[in-house]
Amino acid sequence: MAFPTVRHRRLRRTAALRSMVRETAISADDFIMPIFVTYGEGVKNEIGSMPGVYHFSLDTLRGEVDEIVELGIKAVILFGIPESKDSLGTEAYAQDGIIQQATRRIKSWYPDLLVVADTCLCEFTDHGHCGMVHTFERDGHVHGDVLNDESLELLVRTAVAQAEAGADIIAPSNMMDGYVQAIREGLDAAGYDQIPIMAYSVKYASAFYGPFREAAQSAPQFGDRKTYQMDPANALEAIREAESDVLEGADMLMVKPALAYMDIIRTIKNEFDLPLVAYNVSGEYSMVKAGAANGWINEKAIVLELLTGLKRAGADIIITYHSKDAARWLREERS
């Protein structure tokens, strides 16, 4: 059968019909809202390259969390800016580290709100890399090698400290080989065998992270992260990375960034049956904000379309700085 018997537009004729046959739906339940926590008092400073996203000190954090909960968002992911940094990132795994303090406060206010702890060292090291570094000089320039196996111990200590503070999910973003196995064994040995690991399994060395570097104050002081984050040209490598994390005990997999990697999201979804997270990163967010501020695009329509696209591509969960706006717009559409 073909035209004129078949007319595809019949199911697009009215809003009610379109809604009835819609294949993909997004809701506030799908979102994780990132929060940047820092030291000081009375701090609520907008991040210049990320309009609408702020640094919060512990005493101003409550208002942000109240709004997130009121909008029906079920989870946040915490990034911390420490009071001081050193070569080992010791404040990442200190009992009174900034993420640990924020976690305790949030769980005391809202025990049912899921707190995801970013488990990495880059925000806490003075060199800005995601692990221990061996540095040396050559041709008048500082160079360094990120030490994989030696870094695992520090990442385990960080994960355990975050779990002790009440984190519901550990989300290691460092891309060291063997990190999931090391953290799983460390959590289990410390009595946190019920805490899941959201593995940053497929994390590309992407240009889309630029605004995050400002937000987390984590730009590398030398070199780049291409020796441990993935080459954006590679797809088969993504399957190998994800498979390793599955075998090592990951409970959720992640693809980061999202928009330029929808093919990877679909590939990982087809290959593995674990919940899949897409990280709609800072550069993706900032481009939308810039376009909207200049009147070039309809922000609401663009955001809801791109989040629907991520869900359609295979994402079960979306980490996005658009979470609050999207949850608000979806609520308005229902009312």
Coordinates of N, CA and C in Angstrom, one line a residue, residues 24-27 31 288 298-312 318 322-323 325-333:
T24 N 8.7 9.1 22.3 CA 9.7 9.4 23.3 C 9.2 10.5 24.2
A25 N 9.3 10.4 25.5 CA 8.9 11.4 26.4 C 10.0 11.7 27.4
I26 N 10.1 12.9 27.8 CA 11.1 13.3 28.8 C 10.3 13.8 30.0
S27 N 10.9 13.7 31.2 CA 10.3 14.2 32.4 C 11.4 14.6 33.4
F31 N 16.4 13.8 34.9 CA 17.4 14.8 34.9 C 18.3 14.7 36.2
V288 N 23.7 27.1 23.6 CA 22.3 27.4 23.6 C 22.0 28.7 24.2
N298 N 14.9 29.9 19.8 CA 13.9 29.8 20.8 C 14.4 28.8 21.9
E299 N 14.9 29.4 23.0 CA 15.6 28.5 24.0 C 14.8 27.4 24.5
K300 N 13.5 27.6 24.8 CA 12.7 26.5 25.4 C 12.5 25.4 24.3
A301 N 12.2 25.8 23.1 CA 12.0 24.8 22.0 C 13.3 24.0 21.8
I302 N 14.4 24.7 21.7 CA 15.7 24.0 21.4 C 16.0 23.1 22.5
V303 N 15.9 23.5 23.8 CA 16.3 22.7 24.9 C 15.5 21.4 25.0
L304 N 14.2 21.6 24.9 CA 13.3 20.4 25.0 C 13.5 19.4 23.8
E305 N 13.8 20.0 22.6 CA 14.1 19.1 21.5 C 15.4 18.4 21.7
L306 N 16.4 19.1 22.1 CA 17.7 18.4 22.3 C 17.7 17.3 23.4
L307 N 17.0 17.6 24.5 CA 16.9 16.6 25.5 C 16.0 15.4 25.1
T308 N 15.0 15.7 24.3 CA 14.2 14.6 23.7 C 15.1 13.7 22.7
G309 N 16.0 14.4 22.0 CA 16.9 13.7 21.1 C 17.9 12.8 21.9
L310 N 18.3 13.3 23.0 CA 19.2 12.4 23.8 C 18.5 11.2 24.3
K311 N 17.3 11.4 24.8 CA 16.4 10.3 25.2 C 16.2 9.3 24.1
R312 N 15.8 9.8 22.9 CA 15.5 9.0 21.8 C 16.8 8.2 21.3
I318 N 19.8 12.0 32.1 CA 20.5 13.1 31.4 C 21.1 14.0 32.5
H322 N 20.5 22.4 32.0 CA 19.1 22.8 31.7 C 18.1 22.2 32.6
S323 N 18.5 21.4 33.5 CA 17.5 20.6 34.3 C 16.4 21.5 34.9
D325 N 15.3 24.6 34.2 CA 14.4 25.2 33.2 C 13.6 24.2 32.5
A326 N 14.2 23.0 32.1 CA 13.4 22.0 31.4 C 12.3 21.5 32.3
A327 N 12.6 21.2 33.6 CA 11.5 20.7 34.5 C 10.4 21.7 34.6
R328 N 10.7 23.0 34.7 CA 9.7 24.1 34.8 C 8.9 24.1 33.5
W329 N 9.5 24.1 32.3 CA 8.7 24.1 31.1 C 7.9 22.9 30.9
L330 N 8.3 21.7 31.3 CA 7.5 20.5 31.2 C 6.3 20.6 32.1
R331 N 6.5 21.2 33.3 CA 5.4 21.4 34.2 C 4.3 22.3 33.6
E332 N 4.8 23.4 33.0 CA 3.9 24.4 32.4 C 3.1 23.7 31.3
E333 N 3.7 22.9 30.5 CA 3.1 22.2 29.4 C 2.0 21.3 29.9

